[in-house]
Coordinates of C-alpha atoms in Angstrom, one line a residue:
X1 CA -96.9 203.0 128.6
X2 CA -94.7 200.4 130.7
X3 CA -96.5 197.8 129.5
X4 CA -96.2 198.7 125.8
X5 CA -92.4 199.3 126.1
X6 CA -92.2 195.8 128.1
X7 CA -94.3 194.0 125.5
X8 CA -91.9 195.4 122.4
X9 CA -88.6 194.5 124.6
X10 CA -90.0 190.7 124.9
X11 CA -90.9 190.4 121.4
X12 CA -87.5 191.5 120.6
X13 CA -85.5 189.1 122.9
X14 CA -88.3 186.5 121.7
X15 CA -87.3 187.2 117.7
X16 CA -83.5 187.5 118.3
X17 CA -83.5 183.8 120.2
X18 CA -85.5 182.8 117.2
X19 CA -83.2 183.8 114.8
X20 CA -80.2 182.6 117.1
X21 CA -81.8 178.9 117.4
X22 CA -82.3 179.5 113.4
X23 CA -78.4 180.2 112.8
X24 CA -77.3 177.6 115.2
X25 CA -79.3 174.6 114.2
X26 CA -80.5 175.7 110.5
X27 CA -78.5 177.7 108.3
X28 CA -76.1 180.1 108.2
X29 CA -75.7 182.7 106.1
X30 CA -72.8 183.3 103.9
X31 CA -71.6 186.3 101.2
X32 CA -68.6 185.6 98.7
X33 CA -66.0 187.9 99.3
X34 CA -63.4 186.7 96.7
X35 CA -63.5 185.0 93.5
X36 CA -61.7 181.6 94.7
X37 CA -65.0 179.9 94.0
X38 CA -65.3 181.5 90.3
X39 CA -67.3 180.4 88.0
X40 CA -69.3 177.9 90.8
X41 CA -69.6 181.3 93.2
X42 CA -69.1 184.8 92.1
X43 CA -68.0 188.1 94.8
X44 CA -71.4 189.2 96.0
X45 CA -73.3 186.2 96.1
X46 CA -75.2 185.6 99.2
X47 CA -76.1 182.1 100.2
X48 CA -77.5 179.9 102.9
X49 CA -75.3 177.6 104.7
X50 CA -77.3 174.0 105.3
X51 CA -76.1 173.2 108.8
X52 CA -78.2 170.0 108.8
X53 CA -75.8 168.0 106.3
X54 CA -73.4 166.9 108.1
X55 CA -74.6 167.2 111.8
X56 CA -73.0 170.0 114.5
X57 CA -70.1 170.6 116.2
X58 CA -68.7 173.6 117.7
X59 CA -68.2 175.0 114.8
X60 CA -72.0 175.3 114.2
X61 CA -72.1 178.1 117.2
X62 CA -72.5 181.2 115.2
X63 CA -69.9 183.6 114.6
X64 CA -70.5 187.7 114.8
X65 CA -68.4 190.0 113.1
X66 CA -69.2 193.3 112.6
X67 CA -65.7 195.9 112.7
X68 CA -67.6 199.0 112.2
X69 CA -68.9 198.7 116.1
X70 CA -65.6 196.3 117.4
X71 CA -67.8 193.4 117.6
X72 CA -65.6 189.8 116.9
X73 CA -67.3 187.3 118.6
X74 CA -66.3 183.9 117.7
X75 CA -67.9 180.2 118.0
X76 CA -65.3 179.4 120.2
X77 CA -66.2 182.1 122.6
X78 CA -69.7 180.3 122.5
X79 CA -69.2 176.5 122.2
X80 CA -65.2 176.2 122.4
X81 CA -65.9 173.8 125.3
X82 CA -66.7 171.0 122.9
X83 CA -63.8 172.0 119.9
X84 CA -61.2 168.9 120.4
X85 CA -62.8 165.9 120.1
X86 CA -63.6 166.1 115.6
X87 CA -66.8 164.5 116.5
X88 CA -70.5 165.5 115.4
X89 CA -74.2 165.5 116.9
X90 CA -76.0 163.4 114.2
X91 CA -73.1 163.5 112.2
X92 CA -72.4 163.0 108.4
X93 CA -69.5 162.6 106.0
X94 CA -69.4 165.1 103.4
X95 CA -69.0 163.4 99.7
X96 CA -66.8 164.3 97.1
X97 CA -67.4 167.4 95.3
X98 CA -69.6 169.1 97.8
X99 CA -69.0 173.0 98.1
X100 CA -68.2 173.4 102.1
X101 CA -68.2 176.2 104.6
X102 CA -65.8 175.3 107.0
X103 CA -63.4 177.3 110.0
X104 CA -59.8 177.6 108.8
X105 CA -58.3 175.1 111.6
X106 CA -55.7 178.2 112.8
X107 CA -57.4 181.3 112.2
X108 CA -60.9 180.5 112.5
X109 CA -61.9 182.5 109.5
X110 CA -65.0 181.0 107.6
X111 CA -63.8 179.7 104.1
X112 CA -65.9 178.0 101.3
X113 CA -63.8 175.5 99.1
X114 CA -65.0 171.9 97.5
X115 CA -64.4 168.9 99.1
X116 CA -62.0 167.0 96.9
X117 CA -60.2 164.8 99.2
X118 CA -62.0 162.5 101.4
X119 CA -59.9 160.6 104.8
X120 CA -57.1 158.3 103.1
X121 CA -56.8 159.2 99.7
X122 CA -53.8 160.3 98.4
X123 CA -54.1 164.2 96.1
X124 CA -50.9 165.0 93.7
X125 CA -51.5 168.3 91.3
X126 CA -49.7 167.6 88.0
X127 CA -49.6 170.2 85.7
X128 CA -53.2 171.3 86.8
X129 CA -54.4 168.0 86.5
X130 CA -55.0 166.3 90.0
X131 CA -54.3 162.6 90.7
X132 CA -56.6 161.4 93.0
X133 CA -55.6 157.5 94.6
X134 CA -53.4 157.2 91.9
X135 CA -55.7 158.1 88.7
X136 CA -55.8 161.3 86.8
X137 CA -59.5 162.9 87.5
X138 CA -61.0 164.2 84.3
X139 CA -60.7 167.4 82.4
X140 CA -62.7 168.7 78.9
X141 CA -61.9 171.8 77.7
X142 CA -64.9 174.3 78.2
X143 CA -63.9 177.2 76.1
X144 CA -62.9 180.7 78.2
X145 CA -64.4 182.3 81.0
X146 CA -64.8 186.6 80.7
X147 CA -65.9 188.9 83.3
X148 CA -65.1 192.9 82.9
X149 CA -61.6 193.8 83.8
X150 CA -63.1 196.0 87.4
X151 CA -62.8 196.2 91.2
X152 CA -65.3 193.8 92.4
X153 CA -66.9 193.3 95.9
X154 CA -66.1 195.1 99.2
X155 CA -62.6 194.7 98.9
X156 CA -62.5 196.1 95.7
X157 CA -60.2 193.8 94.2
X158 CA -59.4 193.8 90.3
X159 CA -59.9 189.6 89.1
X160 CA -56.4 187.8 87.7
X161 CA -56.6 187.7 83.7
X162 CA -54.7 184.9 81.6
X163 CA -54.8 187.3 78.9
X164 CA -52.1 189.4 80.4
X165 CA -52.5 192.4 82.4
X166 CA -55.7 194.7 81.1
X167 CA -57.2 197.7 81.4
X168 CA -60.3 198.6 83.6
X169 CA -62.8 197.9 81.2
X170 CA -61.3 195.5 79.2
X171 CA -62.4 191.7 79.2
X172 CA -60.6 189.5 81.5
X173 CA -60.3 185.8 80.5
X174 CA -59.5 182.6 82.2
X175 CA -59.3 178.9 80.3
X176 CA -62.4 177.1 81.3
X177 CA -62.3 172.8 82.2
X178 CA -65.1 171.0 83.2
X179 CA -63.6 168.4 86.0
X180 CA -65.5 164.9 86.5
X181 CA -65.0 163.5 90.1
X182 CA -64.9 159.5 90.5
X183 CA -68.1 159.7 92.0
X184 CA -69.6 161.5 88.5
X185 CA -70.1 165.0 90.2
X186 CA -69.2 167.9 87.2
X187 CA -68.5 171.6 88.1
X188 CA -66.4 174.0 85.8
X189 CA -62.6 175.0 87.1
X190 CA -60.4 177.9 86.1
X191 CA -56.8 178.2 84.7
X192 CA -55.5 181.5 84.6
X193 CA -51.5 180.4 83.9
X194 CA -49.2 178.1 85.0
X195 CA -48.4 178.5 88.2
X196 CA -46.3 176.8 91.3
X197 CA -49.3 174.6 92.9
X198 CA -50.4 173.3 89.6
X199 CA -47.9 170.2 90.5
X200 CA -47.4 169.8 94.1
X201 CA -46.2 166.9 96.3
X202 CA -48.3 163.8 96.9
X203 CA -50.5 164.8 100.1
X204 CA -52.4 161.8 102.1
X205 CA -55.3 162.9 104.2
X206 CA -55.4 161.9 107.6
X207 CA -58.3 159.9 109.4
X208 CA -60.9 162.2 110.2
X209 CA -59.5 165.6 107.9
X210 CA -60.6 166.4 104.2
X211 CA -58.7 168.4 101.5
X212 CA -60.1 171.2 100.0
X213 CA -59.9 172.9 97.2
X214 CA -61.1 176.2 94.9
X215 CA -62.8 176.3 91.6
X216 CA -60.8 179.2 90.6
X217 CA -57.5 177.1 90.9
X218 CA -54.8 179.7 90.5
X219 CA -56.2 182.0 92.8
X220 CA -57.6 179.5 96.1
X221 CA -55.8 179.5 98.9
X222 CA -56.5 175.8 100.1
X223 CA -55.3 172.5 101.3
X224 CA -52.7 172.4 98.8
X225 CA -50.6 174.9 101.0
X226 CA -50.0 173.8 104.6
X227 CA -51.2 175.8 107.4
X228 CA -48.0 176.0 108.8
X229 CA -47.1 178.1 105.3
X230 CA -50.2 180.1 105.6
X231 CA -52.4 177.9 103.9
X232 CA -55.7 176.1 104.7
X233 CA -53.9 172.2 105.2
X234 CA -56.0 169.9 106.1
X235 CA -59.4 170.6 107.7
X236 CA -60.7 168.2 110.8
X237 CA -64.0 167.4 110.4
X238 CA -65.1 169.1 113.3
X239 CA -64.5 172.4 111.7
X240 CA -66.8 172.1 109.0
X241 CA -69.7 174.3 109.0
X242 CA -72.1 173.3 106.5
X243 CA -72.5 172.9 102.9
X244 CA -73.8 175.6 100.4
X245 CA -77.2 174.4 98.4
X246 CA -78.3 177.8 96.9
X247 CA -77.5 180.9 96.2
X248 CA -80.5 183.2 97.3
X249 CA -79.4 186.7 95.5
X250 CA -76.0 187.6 94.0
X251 CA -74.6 191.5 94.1
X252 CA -72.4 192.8 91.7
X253 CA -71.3 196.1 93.1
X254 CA -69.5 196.9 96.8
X255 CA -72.4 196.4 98.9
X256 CA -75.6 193.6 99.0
X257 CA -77.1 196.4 100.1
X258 CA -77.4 198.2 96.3
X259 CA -80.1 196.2 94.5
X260 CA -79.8 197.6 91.3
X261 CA -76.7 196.1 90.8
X262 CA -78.3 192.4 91.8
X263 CA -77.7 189.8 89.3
X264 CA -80.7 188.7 88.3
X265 CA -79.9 185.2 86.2
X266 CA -78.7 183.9 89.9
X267 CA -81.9 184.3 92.2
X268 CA -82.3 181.0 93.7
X269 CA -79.6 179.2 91.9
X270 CA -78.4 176.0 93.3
X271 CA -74.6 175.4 93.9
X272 CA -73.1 172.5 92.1

């Protein structure tokens, strides 16, 4: 009896140091909790985080959250030894346009944005459009975007509408661009209004930081609001996390955990 009950304790501290090597080193596993990232990522989806692109640094120890039973344990608590120096074990730059997990530099909260500044360019938001060096990046219309006017995701908050304030039920719309990067990398963006961060200041990215910014531009919380405002700022390259590749399975309703509400035209879909 011993015996039994000492084999199925090993093979559970062998399978948890498994899948602790596997989180470290591999990927990480990420679910959407607000609509920042609409229409790129939706609230619900669940991804992978590749930890391989751009190489490791502390912020590659894993993190584990889970309030219900008080447990915050942060990468710092495991690797905060090495946080200071912005440099990376077999380390790569991320390009322009790649969707990014990354630490918030203050709080140490994950956040997923897209890399749209890159160490020494200059970013000015004019009237939605953002200058980037100097040059206006490209915009085409793309028609509207509609979701259902409802309480999405854990949180269960309602999504922003440009078509004034609607009923539950009603259909929610948002004004739709396709943006074109220097570099040639497409991705759809989201206007809901104008709004105060639509032109901004002219913002220089230091040596070794990138500037971030949501899909959903009217309602991201990014680099276009300093940190010491309560925004994101700049983000040293020693906080990134990985990038996002594919989304495995995308939920709909409150919990991953109700299948029936899994959206099935998003199994396996790759992020762009």
């Amino acid at each position: 009896m011993w015996a039994s009950i000492k084999e199925t304790v090993k093979t559970v501290v062998y399978a948890l140091l498994i899948a602790g090597v596997f989180r470290t080193l591999l990927f990480q596993p990420f679910w959407i909790p607000s609509g920042s990232m609409k229409e790129t990522l939706l609230i619900g989806d669940f991804l992978f985080v590749n930890k391989m692109a751009y190489g490791y640094s502390y912020a590659s120890c894993p993190s584990i959250v889970i309030p219900r039973f008080g447990i915050n344990v942060d990468a710092e608590d495991f690797c905060g030894v090495f946080k200071g120096s912005n440099d990376r074990l077999f380390g790569s730059e991320p390009e322009r346009g790649d969707v990014v997990v990354f630490r918030h530099p203050v709080t140490g909260r994950d956040f997923i944005k897209r890399v749209i500044g890159l160490p020494g360019d200059t970013i000015q938001m004019q009237n939605g459009i953002i200058l980037l060096n100097g040059t206006a990046v490209a915009q085409s219309d793309a028609g509207l975007f509609s979701e259902t006017m409802e309480y999405q995701g854990s949180s269960g908050n309602p999504p922003r509408c440009a078509n004034g304030a609607v009923g539950l039920g009603a259909e929610c719309l948002k004004q739709r661009f396709v943006e074109t990067l220097p570099n040639g990398v497409e991705y759809t963006v989201l206007n809901i209004g104008n709004r105060d961060l639509d032109t901004t200041g002219i913002f220089t990215v230091p040596e070794g930081q990138y500037f971030f910014m949501g899909d959903n531009r009217d309602n991201s919380s990014d680099s276009r609001v300093p940190q010491i405002t309560g925004g994101v700022g700049f983000v040293p390259f020693e906080d990134i996390v990985g990038r996002a590749d594919r989304i495995m399975f995308s939920s709909s309703g409150r919990s991953l955990l109700a299948f029936w509400t899994w959206r099935s035209d998003r199994y396996f879909k790759a992020v762009e």
